[in-house]
mmCIF file of C-alpha atoms in Angstrom:
data_model
loop_
_atom_site.group_PDB
_atom_site.id
_atom_site.type_symbol
_atom_site.label_atom_id
_atom_site.label_comp_id
_atom_site.label_asym_id
_atom_site.label_seq_id
_atom_site.Cartn_x
_atom_site.Cartn_y
_atom_site.Cartn_z
ATOM 1 C CA MET A 1256 0.000 0.000 0.000
ATOM 2 C CA ASP A 1257 1.220 3.505 -0.835
ATOM 3 C CA PRO A 1258 2.377 4.914 2.542
ATOM 4 C CA ARG A 1259 0.553 8.158 1.735
ATOM 5 C CA ILE A 1260 -2.752 6.257 1.929
ATOM 6 C CA ARG A 1261 -2.038 5.383 5.569
ATOM 7 C CA GLU A 1262 -1.015 8.993 6.248
ATOM 8 C CA HIS A 1263 -4.299 10.118 4.656
ATOM 9 C CA ALA A 1264 -6.274 7.691 6.845
ATOM 10 C CA GLU A 1265 -4.478 8.746 10.021
ATOM 11 C CA ILE A 1266 -5.175 12.425 9.309
ATOM 12 C CA ILE A 1267 -8.881 11.649 8.801
ATOM 13 C CA VAL A 1268 -9.247 9.543 11.964
ATOM 14 C CA ASN A 1269 -6.954 11.414 14.355
ATOM 15 C CA HIS A 1270 -7.291 14.990 13.090
ATOM 16 C CA SER A 1271 -10.427 15.447 11.000
ATOM 17 C CA ILE A 1272 -12.937 13.454 13.094
ATOM 18 C CA ASP A 1273 -10.768 13.028 16.225
ATOM 19 C CA CYS A 1274 -12.136 9.514 16.727
ATOM 20 C CA SER A 1275 -12.411 8.238 20.308
ATOM 21 C CA GLU A 1276 -13.038 4.906 21.977
ATOM 22 C CA GLY A 1277 -16.617 3.723 21.453
ATOM 23 C CA ASP A 1278 -17.400 6.061 18.533
ATOM 24 C CA ASN A 1279 -19.712 4.673 15.836
ATOM 25 C CA VAL A 1280 -18.164 5.717 12.522
ATOM 26 C CA VAL A 1281 -19.963 5.423 9.167
ATOM 27 C CA ILE A 1282 -17.627 5.286 6.134
ATOM 28 C CA ASP A 1283 -19.398 6.004 2.835
ATOM 29 C CA ALA A 1284 -17.179 5.131 -0.143
ATOM 30 C CA HIS A 1285 -16.956 3.774 -3.667
ATOM 31 C CA PRO A 1286 -15.269 0.318 -3.919
ATOM 32 C CA VAL A 1287 -12.310 1.834 -5.790
ATOM 33 C CA ALA A 1288 -11.266 3.429 -2.485
ATOM 34 C CA GLU A 1289 -10.915 0.012 -0.789
ATOM 35 C CA GLY A 1290 -7.301 0.652 0.220
ATOM 36 C CA LEU A 1291 -8.106 3.951 1.934
ATOM 37 C CA VAL A 1292 -11.221 2.466 3.549
ATOM 38 C CA THR A 1293 -9.157 -0.438 4.904
ATOM 39 C CA ALA A 1294 -6.578 1.954 6.366
ATOM 40 C CA ILE A 1295 -9.366 4.032 7.974
ATOM 41 C CA VAL A 1296 -10.986 0.912 9.467
ATOM 42 C CA GLU A 1297 -7.630 -0.064 10.958
ATOM 43 C CA ALA A 1298 -7.088 3.421 12.392
ATOM 44 C CA VAL A 1299 -10.618 3.547 13.861
ATOM 45 C CA ALA A 1300 -10.124 0.101 15.405
ATOM 46 C CA GLU A 1301 -6.807 1.159 16.951
ATOM 47 C CA VAL A 1302 -8.568 3.854 19.008
ATOM 48 C CA GLY A 1303 -11.460 1.562 19.957
ATOM 49 C CA GLY A 1304 -14.091 2.841 17.515
ATOM 50 C CA HIS A 1305 -16.723 0.880 15.583
ATOM 51 C CA PRO A 1306 -16.615 1.342 11.774
ATOM 52 C CA LEU A 1307 -19.441 0.590 9.328
ATOM 53 C CA VAL A 1308 -18.779 0.783 5.567
ATOM 54 C CA ILE A 1309 -21.669 1.695 3.228
ATOM 55 C CA GLN A 1310 -22.352 3.029 -0.282
ATOM 56 C CA GLU A 1311 -25.211 5.454 0.206
ATOM 57 C CA ARG A 1312 -24.393 9.030 -0.664
ATOM 58 C CA LEU A 1313 -21.521 8.367 -3.051
ATOM 59 C CA GLY A 1314 -22.921 5.498 -5.098
ATOM 60 C CA LYS A 1315 -24.060 7.600 -8.041
ATOM 61 C CA ARG A 1316 -24.870 4.583 -10.204
ATOM 62 C CA PHE A 1317 -27.188 3.254 -7.514
ATOM 63 C CA ARG A 1318 -28.814 6.664 -7.143
ATOM 64 C CA ARG A 1319 -29.319 6.911 -10.899
ATOM 65 C CA ALA A 1320 -31.031 3.503 -10.909
ATOM 66 C CA TYR A 1321 -33.362 4.660 -8.153
ATOM 67 C CA LEU A 1322 -34.171 8.027 -9.702
ATOM 68 C CA LYS A 1323 -34.793 6.516 -13.154
ATOM 69 C CA HIS A 1324 -37.150 3.790 -11.894
ATOM 70 C CA TYR A 1325 -38.969 5.235 -8.885
ATOM 71 C CA ASP A 1326 -42.335 6.732 -9.780
ATOM 72 C CA GLY A 1327 -43.720 8.501 -6.756
ATOM 73 C CA GLU A 1328 -43.158 11.251 -4.216
ATOM 74 C CA PHE A 1329 -39.685 11.193 -2.706
ATOM 75 C CA GLU A 1330 -39.287 10.934 1.041
ATOM 76 C CA ALA A 1331 -36.288 10.164 3.206
ATOM 77 C CA PRO A 1332 -36.528 6.559 4.463
ATOM 78 C CA GLU A 1333 -36.690 6.162 8.231
ATOM 79 C CA HIS A 1334 -33.925 3.552 8.255
ATOM 80 C CA THR A 1335 -31.528 5.923 6.466
ATOM 81 C CA HIS A 1336 -32.327 8.709 8.890
ATOM 82 C CA ALA A 1337 -31.923 6.332 11.832
ATOM 83 C CA LEU A 1338 -28.431 5.332 10.712
ATOM 84 C CA TYR A 1339 -27.183 8.906 10.757
ATOM 85 C CA GLU A 1340 -28.924 9.668 14.037
ATOM 86 C CA ALA A 1341 -27.178 6.710 15.672
ATOM 87 C CA MET A 1342 -23.650 7.419 14.414
ATOM 88 C CA ASP A 1343 -21.035 9.631 16.053
ATOM 89 C CA ALA A 1344 -19.013 10.459 12.933
ATOM 90 C CA TYR A 1345 -19.397 10.233 9.162
ATOM 91 C CA ILE A 1346 -16.600 9.920 6.588
ATOM 92 C CA ALA A 1347 -17.491 10.365 2.910
ATOM 93 C CA ILE A 1348 -14.842 9.352 0.390
ATOM 94 C CA LYS A 1349 -15.318 10.642 -3.128
ATOM 95 C CA GLY A 1350 -13.521 8.919 -5.966
ATOM 96 C CA GLY A 1351 -14.079 6.440 -8.755
ATOM 97 C CA ASP A 1352 -17.560 7.330 -9.869
ATOM 98 C CA ASN A 1353 -18.456 8.602 -13.304
ATOM 99 C CA GLU A 1354 -19.072 12.240 -12.441
ATOM 100 C CA THR A 1355 -21.638 12.484 -15.236
ATOM 101 C CA GLU A 1356 -23.555 9.399 -14.025
ATOM 102 C CA LEU A 1357 -26.618 11.510 -13.248
ATOM 103 C CA GLY A 1358 -26.426 13.474 -16.486
ATOM 104 C CA ASP A 1359 -29.476 11.769 -18.035
ATOM 105 C CA VAL A 1360 -31.688 12.213 -14.964
ATOM 106 C CA ASP A 1361 -33.820 15.308 -15.424
ATOM 107 C CA THR A 1362 -33.015 18.182 -13.096
ATOM 108 C CA GLU A 1363 -36.549 18.416 -11.672
ATOM 109 C CA THR A 1364 -36.304 14.825 -10.422
ATOM 110 C CA GLN A 1365 -32.898 15.471 -8.888
ATOM 111 C CA SER A 1366 -34.092 18.674 -7.222
ATOM 112 C CA ALA A 1367 -37.153 16.894 -5.783
ATOM 113 C CA TYR A 1368 -34.897 14.162 -4.407
ATOM 114 C CA GLU A 1369 -32.555 16.729 -2.831
ATOM 115 C CA LYS A 1370 -35.473 18.514 -1.187
ATOM 116 C CA ALA A 1371 -36.871 15.269 0.234
ATOM 117 C CA TYR A 1372 -33.510 14.240 1.662
ATOM 118 C CA GLU A 1373 -32.796 17.625 3.260
ATOM 119 C CA PRO A 1374 -33.703 16.378 6.805
ATOM 120 C CA VAL A 1375 -31.251 13.474 6.401
ATOM 121 C CA ARG A 1376 -28.569 15.868 5.188
ATOM 122 C CA GLU A 1377 -29.149 18.164 8.175
ATOM 123 C CA THR A 1378 -28.855 15.235 10.595
ATOM 124 C CA ARG A 1379 -25.595 14.187 8.958
ATOM 125 C CA LEU A 1380 -24.165 17.704 9.012
ATOM 126 C CA ASN A 1381 -25.030 18.110 12.691
ATOM 127 C CA LYS A 1382 -22.704 15.236 13.549
ATOM 128 C CA THR A 1383 -18.917 15.090 13.235
ATOM 129 C CA TRP A 1384 -18.189 14.602 9.539
ATOM 130 C CA ASN A 1385 -15.430 14.627 6.975
ATOM 131 C CA LEU A 1386 -15.488 14.699 3.181
ATOM 132 C CA THR A 1387 -12.363 13.598 1.340
ATOM 133 C CA LEU A 1388 -11.268 11.952 -1.911
ATOM 134 C CA TYR A 1389 -9.389 8.876 -3.047
ATOM 135 C CA PRO A 1390 -7.387 9.645 -6.244
ATOM 136 C CA ALA A 1391 -8.931 7.117 -8.633
ATOM 137 C CA ALA A 1392 -8.137 6.876 -12.344
ATOM 138 C CA ALA A 1393 -11.594 8.243 -13.241
ATOM 139 C CA ASN A 1394 -10.874 11.398 -11.250
ATOM 140 C CA ALA A 1395 -7.490 11.774 -12.910
ATOM 141 C CA GLN A 1396 -9.161 11.512 -16.302
ATOM 142 C CA GLN A 1397 -11.709 14.144 -15.353
ATOM 143 C CA ALA A 1398 -8.850 16.411 -14.262
ATOM 144 C CA GLU A 1399 -7.068 15.703 -17.584
ATOM 145 C CA MET A 1400 -4.028 14.339 -15.743
ATOM 146 C CA ALA A 1401 -2.075 11.075 -15.738
ATOM 147 C CA THR A 1402 -3.042 8.819 -12.829
ATOM 148 C CA GLU A 1403 0.333 9.085 -11.064
ATOM 149 C CA GLU A 1404 0.417 12.829 -11.659
ATOM 150 C CA TYR A 1405 -3.055 13.147 -10.136
ATOM 151 C CA GLU A 1406 -2.131 10.995 -7.130
ATOM 152 C CA ASN A 1407 0.812 13.307 -6.423
ATOM 153 C CA PHE A 1408 -1.433 16.344 -6.822
ATOM 154 C CA VAL A 1409 -4.037 14.950 -4.379
ATOM 155 C CA TYR A 1410 -1.554 13.866 -1.719
ATOM 156 C CA ASP A 1411 0.364 17.158 -1.929
ATOM 157 C CA ALA A 1412 -2.909 18.913 -1.121
ATOM 158 C CA ILE A 1413 -3.918 16.509 1.685
ATOM 159 C CA VAL A 1414 -0.824 15.136 3.456
ATOM 160 C CA LYS A 1415 0.506 18.190 5.263
ATOM 161 C CA ASP A 1416 0.825 19.834 8.681
ATOM 162 C CA TRP A 1417 -2.738 21.055 9.191
ATOM 163 C CA ASP A 1418 -1.892 22.873 12.431
ATOM 164 C CA ALA A 1419 0.537 25.026 10.441
ATOM 165 C CA VAL A 1420 -2.162 25.612 7.822
ATOM 166 C CA ARG A 1421 -4.539 26.734 10.567
ATOM 167 C CA ASP A 1422 -2.016 29.279 11.855
ATOM 168 C CA HIS A 1423 -1.302 30.629 8.354
ATOM 169 C CA GLN A 1424 -4.981 31.117 7.534
ATOM 170 C CA GLN A 1425 -6.060 32.541 10.893
ATOM 171 C CA GLU A 1426 -4.973 36.102 10.097
ATOM 172 C CA MET A 1427 -7.371 36.226 7.157
ATOM 173 C CA ALA A 1428 -10.115 34.521 9.156
ATOM 174 C CA ASP A 1429 -9.799 37.048 11.990
ATOM 175 C CA ARG A 1430 -9.730 39.996 9.589
ATOM 176 C CA LEU A 1431 -12.870 38.803 7.786
ATOM 177 C CA THR A 1432 -14.704 38.153 11.065
ATOM 178 C CA ASP A 1433 -13.978 41.726 12.187
ATOM 179 C CA ALA A 1434 -15.091 43.257 8.871
ATOM 180 C CA ASP A 1435 -18.459 44.789 8.019
ATOM 181 C CA GLU A 1436 -18.328 45.201 4.222
ATOM 182 C CA VAL A 1437 -16.582 43.107 1.576
ATOM 183 C CA ARG A 1438 -15.939 44.224 -1.990
ATOM 184 C CA ILE A 1439 -14.697 41.795 -4.647
ATOM 185 C CA VAL A 1440 -13.436 43.139 -7.972
ATOM 186 C CA SER A 1441 -12.036 41.138 -10.884
ATOM 187 C CA GLY A 1442 -11.349 42.783 -14.223
ATOM 188 C CA GLU A 1443 -14.347 44.344 -15.933
ATOM 189 C CA THR A 1444 -16.706 41.449 -15.178
ATOM 190 C CA THR A 1445 -16.989 41.303 -11.374
ATOM 191 C CA ASP A 1446 -17.729 44.089 -8.913
ATOM 192 C CA LEU A 1447 -19.692 42.846 -5.923
ATOM 193 C CA THR A 1448 -20.282 44.197 -2.429
ATOM 194 C CA MET A 1449 -21.814 42.470 0.571
ATOM 195 C CA SER A 1450 -22.043 42.792 4.334
ATOM 196 C CA VAL A 1451 -20.654 40.134 6.662
ATOM 197 C CA ALA A 1452 -21.307 42.173 9.815
ATOM 198 C CA GLY A 1453 -22.061 39.969 12.795
ATOM 199 C CA ASN A 1454 -21.244 36.726 10.994
ATOM 200 C CA GLU A 1455 -18.437 34.311 11.855
ATOM 201 C CA THR A 1456 -15.565 33.338 9.565
ATOM 202 C CA LEU A 1457 -14.453 29.717 9.813
ATOM 203 C CA ASN A 1458 -10.899 28.538 9.218
ATOM 204 C CA ASP A 1459 -10.927 25.283 7.229
ATOM 205 C CA TYR A 1460 -7.772 23.361 8.102
ATOM 206 C CA GLY A 1461 -8.737 19.821 7.172
ATOM 207 C CA GLU A 1462 -11.536 18.956 9.579
ATOM 208 C CA ASN A 1463 -14.828 18.793 7.644
ATOM 209 C CA ASN A 1464 -13.092 18.924 4.260
ATOM 210 C CA LEU A 1465 -9.839 17.177 3.442
ATOM 211 C CA PRO A 1466 -8.123 18.876 1.759
ATOM 212 C CA GLY A 1467 -8.875 22.033 3.656
ATOM 213 C CA GLY A 1468 -7.393 25.355 2.757
ATOM 214 C CA GLU A 1469 -9.978 28.133 2.813
ATOM 215 C CA VAL A 1470 -11.619 30.651 5.084
ATOM 216 C CA PHE A 1471 -15.343 31.141 4.650
ATOM 217 C CA THR A 1472 -18.332 32.992 6.035
ATOM 218 C CA ALA A 1473 -21.911 33.882 5.112
ATOM 219 C CA PRO A 1474 -23.031 37.192 3.620
ATOM 220 C CA VAL A 1475 -25.847 39.018 5.365
ATOM 221 C CA LYS A 1476 -28.774 37.704 3.342
ATOM 222 C CA ASP A 1477 -30.142 40.907 1.774
ATOM 223 C CA SER A 1478 -26.820 42.758 1.474
ATOM 224 C CA VAL A 1479 -25.307 41.460 -1.775
ATOM 225 C CA ASP A 1480 -25.268 43.943 -4.659
ATOM 226 C CA GLY A 1481 -23.491 44.006 -7.995
ATOM 227 C CA GLU A 1482 -22.370 41.540 -10.615
ATOM 228 C CA ALA A 1483 -20.098 38.488 -10.613
ATOM 229 C CA TYR A 1484 -18.712 36.420 -13.467
ATOM 230 C CA PHE A 1485 -17.463 32.958 -12.512
ATOM 231 C CA ASP A 1486 -14.702 32.038 -14.944
ATOM 232 C CA ILE A 1487 -13.946 28.575 -13.533
ATOM 233 C CA PRO A 1488 -16.492 25.874 -14.498
ATOM 234 C CA ILE A 1489 -18.205 23.647 -11.956
ATOM 235 C CA TYR A 1490 -19.919 20.267 -12.137
ATOM 236 C CA HIS A 1491 -23.478 19.996 -10.836
ATOM 237 C CA GLN A 1492 -25.872 17.071 -11.256
ATOM 238 C CA GLY A 1493 -23.434 15.419 -13.650
ATOM 239 C CA ARG A 1494 -23.086 18.403 -15.991
ATOM 240 C CA GLU A 1495 -20.767 21.387 -16.347
ATOM 241 C CA ILE A 1496 -21.878 24.986 -15.912
ATOM 242 C CA ASP A 1497 -19.421 27.320 -17.604
ATOM 243 C CA GLY A 1498 -19.222 31.105 -17.667
ATOM 244 C CA ALA A 1499 -21.940 31.756 -15.090
ATOM 245 C CA ARG A 1500 -22.900 35.392 -14.558
ATOM 246 C CA LEU A 1501 -25.080 36.546 -11.668
ATOM 247 C CA VAL A 1502 -26.480 40.004 -10.971
ATOM 248 C CA PHE A 1503 -27.594 40.730 -7.391
ATOM 249 C CA GLU A 1504 -29.884 43.356 -5.940
ATOM 250 C CA ASP A 1505 -30.721 43.485 -2.219
ATOM 251 C CA GLY A 1506 -29.177 40.032 -1.861
ATOM 252 C CA LYS A 1507 -31.218 38.309 -4.556
ATOM 253 C CA VAL A 1508 -30.161 37.106 -7.996
ATOM 254 C CA ILE A 1509 -32.268 39.223 -10.362
ATOM 255 C CA GLU A 1510 -30.481 38.299 -13.587
ATOM 256 C CA HIS A 1511 -28.350 35.349 -14.633
ATOM 257 C CA SER A 1512 -26.748 33.708 -17.642
ATOM 258 C CA ALA A 1513 -24.205 31.011 -18.478
ATOM 259 C CA GLU A 1514 -22.167 30.237 -21.564
ATOM 260 C CA LYS A 1515 -22.835 26.518 -21.129
ATOM 261 C CA ASN A 1516 -25.841 24.785 -19.543
ATOM 262 C CA GLU A 1517 -27.669 27.984 -18.647
ATOM 263 C CA GLU A 1518 -30.866 25.965 -18.170
ATOM 264 C CA LEU A 1519 -29.155 23.988 -15.389
ATOM 265 C CA LEU A 1520 -28.171 27.228 -13.654
ATOM 266 C CA THR A 1521 -31.785 28.363 -13.973
ATOM 267 C CA ASP A 1522 -32.989 25.123 -12.382
ATOM 268 C CA VAL A 1523 -30.586 25.628 -9.474
ATOM 269 C CA LEU A 1524 -31.832 29.172 -8.867
ATOM 270 C CA GLU A 1525 -35.459 28.038 -9.041
ATOM 271 C CA THR A 1526 -35.036 25.186 -6.548
ATOM 272 C CA ASP A 1527 -36.608 27.265 -3.766
ATOM 273 C CA GLU A 1528 -36.693 30.836 -2.485
ATOM 274 C CA GLY A 1529 -33.300 30.606 -0.789
ATOM 275 C CA ALA A 1530 -31.546 29.411 -3.945
ATOM 276 C CA ARG A 1531 -31.417 32.980 -5.323
ATOM 277 C CA TYR A 1532 -29.429 34.238 -2.319
ATOM 278 C CA LEU A 1533 -25.798 33.664 -1.394
ATOM 279 C CA GLY A 1534 -25.127 31.280 1.484
ATOM 280 C CA GLU A 1535 -21.331 31.402 1.465
ATOM 281 C CA LEU A 1536 -18.324 33.527 0.623
ATOM 282 C CA GLY A 1537 -15.067 31.562 0.629
ATOM 283 C CA ILE A 1538 -11.462 32.488 -0.075
ATOM 284 C CA GLY A 1539 -9.173 29.715 -1.383
ATOM 285 C CA MET A 1540 -5.747 29.514 0.309
ATOM 286 C CA ASN A 1541 -4.347 26.045 -0.522
ATOM 287 C CA ARG A 1542 -1.619 26.782 -3.045
ATOM 288 C CA ASP A 1543 -0.820 23.096 -3.501
ATOM 289 C CA ILE A 1544 -4.105 23.108 -5.414
ATOM 290 C CA ASP A 1545 -2.773 25.015 -8.383
ATOM 291 C CA ARG A 1546 -5.097 23.944 -11.199
ATOM 292 C CA PHE A 1547 -8.755 23.353 -11.982
ATOM 293 C CA THR A 1548 -9.679 19.648 -11.761
ATOM 294 C CA ARG A 1549 -13.492 19.608 -12.076
ATOM 295 C CA ASN A 1550 -13.819 18.570 -8.436
ATOM 296 C CA ILE A 1551 -15.327 21.189 -6.137
ATOM 297 C CA LEU A 1552 -13.720 19.666 -3.028
ATOM 298 C CA PHE A 1553 -10.360 20.752 -4.459
ATOM 299 C CA ASP A 1554 -11.311 23.586 -6.811
ATOM 300 C CA GLU A 1555 -12.908 25.781 -4.125
ATOM 301 C CA LYS A 1556 -9.689 25.623 -2.043
ATOM 302 C CA MET A 1557 -7.484 26.653 -4.972
ATOM 303 C CA GLY A 1558 -5.060 29.420 -4.126
ATOM 304 C CA ASP A 1559 -5.814 32.820 -5.701
ATOM 305 C CA THR A 1560 -9.565 32.158 -6.003
ATOM 306 C CA VAL A 1561 -12.797 33.249 -4.398
ATOM 307 C CA HIS A 1562 -15.946 31.147 -4.383
ATOM 308 C CA MET A 1563 -19.536 31.990 -3.606
ATOM 309 C CA ALA A 1564 -22.341 29.501 -3.072
ATOM 310 C CA VAL A 1565 -25.962 30.143 -3.886
ATOM 311 C CA GLY A 1566 -28.316 28.467 -1.448
ATOM 312 C CA ARG A 1567 -27.935 27.137 2.066
ATOM 313 C CA ALA A 1568 -25.731 28.983 4.547
ATOM 314 C CA TYR A 1569 -23.831 26.980 7.131
ATOM 315 C CA PRO A 1570 -25.404 27.815 10.515
ATOM 316 C CA GLU A 1571 -21.982 28.046 12.183
ATOM 317 C CA THR A 1572 -21.173 31.094 10.044
ATOM 318 C CA VAL A 1573 -24.373 33.062 10.776
ATOM 319 C CA GLY A 1574 -24.446 35.399 13.762
ATOM 320 C CA GLU A 1575 -27.292 35.139 16.252
ATOM 321 C CA ASN A 1576 -28.765 38.470 15.124
ATOM 322 C CA ASN A 1577 -28.656 37.597 11.412
ATOM 323 C CA VAL A 1578 -30.913 35.403 9.285
ATOM 324 C CA GLN A 1579 -29.596 32.071 8.008
ATOM 325 C CA ASN A 1580 -30.372 31.517 4.336
ATOM 326 C CA GLU A 1581 -32.247 28.238 3.995
ATOM 327 C CA SER A 1582 -32.272 26.166 0.816
ATOM 328 C CA ALA A 1583 -32.124 22.566 -0.393
ATOM 329 C CA VAL A 1584 -29.084 23.462 -2.531
ATOM 330 C CA HIS A 1585 -25.593 24.754 -1.893
ATOM 331 C CA VAL A 1586 -23.814 25.265 -5.221
ATOM 332 C CA ASP A 1587 -20.317 26.776 -5.222
ATOM 333 C CA MET A 1588 -19.141 28.998 -8.062
ATOM 334 C CA ILE A 1589 -15.502 30.033 -8.426
ATOM 335 C CA LEU A 1590 -13.681 33.013 -9.894
ATOM 336 C CA ASP A 1591 -9.971 33.522 -10.507
ATOM 337 C CA MET A 1592 -8.400 36.339 -8.467
ATOM 338 C CA SER A 1593 -4.812 35.968 -9.703
ATOM 339 C CA GLU A 1594 -4.826 38.917 -12.138
ATOM 340 C CA ASP A 1595 -6.422 42.371 -12.250
ATOM 341 C CA SER A 1596 -8.347 41.561 -9.053
ATOM 342 C CA TYR A 1597 -8.602 42.595 -5.409
ATOM 343 C CA ILE A 1598 -10.554 42.030 -2.208
ATOM 344 C CA GLU A 1599 -11.439 44.972 0.016
ATOM 345 C CA LEU A 1600 -12.580 44.779 3.621
ATOM 346 C CA ASP A 1601 -14.112 48.037 4.856
ATOM 347 C CA GLY A 1602 -12.304 49.925 2.108
ATOM 348 C CA GLU A 1603 -8.872 48.383 2.728
ATOM 349 C CA VAL A 1604 -7.317 46.089 0.130
ATOM 350 C CA VAL A 1605 -6.404 42.811 1.858
ATOM 351 C CA GLN A 1606 -5.611 40.762 -1.242
ATOM 352 C CA ARG A 1607 -4.410 41.911 -4.649
ATOM 353 C CA ASN A 1608 -3.852 39.519 -7.551
ATOM 354 C CA GLY A 1609 -3.916 36.582 -5.142
ATOM 355 C CA THR A 1610 -1.403 37.962 -2.618
ATOM 356 C CA PHE A 1611 -2.602 38.716 0.936
ATOM 357 C CA TRP A 1612 -1.404 41.759 2.821
ATOM 358 C CA PHE A 1613 0.484 39.624 5.373
ATOM 359 C CA GLU A 1614 2.423 37.890 2.578
ATOM 360 C CA GLU A 1615 3.866 41.015 1.004
#
């Protein structure tokens, strides 16, 4: 076994979920990740935990079969809900699936399914959880990289000193927490302002997401104004949205377009009332992620980028006097900040062309 797989597993068990004796741990993974799953099971056992391996959330082929053949109203099964209520920690391992597996399932069906399973998702997110990736050949192909090249890329982004990452990112997290107004400008296509007053900025150093490497918060719901053009594509529901453009007024998307799959973007924004508001502002700080790979777990952490998610806000980022944006979706969109770009906090430039003030 590649020794980096064991390092990956040990980071997940001992850092990301901080597994303890007696913990019930659910591991949700594609079979291609068998080596990583085995190493995680061993690490959980060594601390006295109880692992259970399933294919529920990440078995896209199984989900496609269900969505294509079920003819009725979706509802979250009680036994699925019960599993997540009973567990102490959840580990989801992406990798190996055909990312376009759901591409021939109509978006209305997928949206209805997501809405029905929202209570299950909330239960899962209210427990200790970690989302990571095993570098399978299918993911390398999607990233347009050789398999070995992709493995090196993934492990460079994951196997690192996450306490040092936390310390490096904390300056930006503290500065964003203390700020009232954020302005993001990129070229002639993006000029957006929003308030983050009273909201909390979280420092992602490999706990919920592995790799980590971002700081993120929630905008005040009705405060977003201006226009943003997202020049890095994303995958959603098995298809790529490219060149998305959103115009905001009083927090709400009032105009939108996309150069590819605009109808999918429209479907996202029409999921529910909260889907037309921003739930997250994130700043990518992991410079070992130095290229777009069509995998949001990595792409949103990319150094020199900013991402914004329409839809659900994470409750941990919303201050007690502010309103949490509620939605069945949370779709991240990314823009490159490496050239002709800057971030202002309360009128002060804190990042220009990807470089933070404390790095100059």
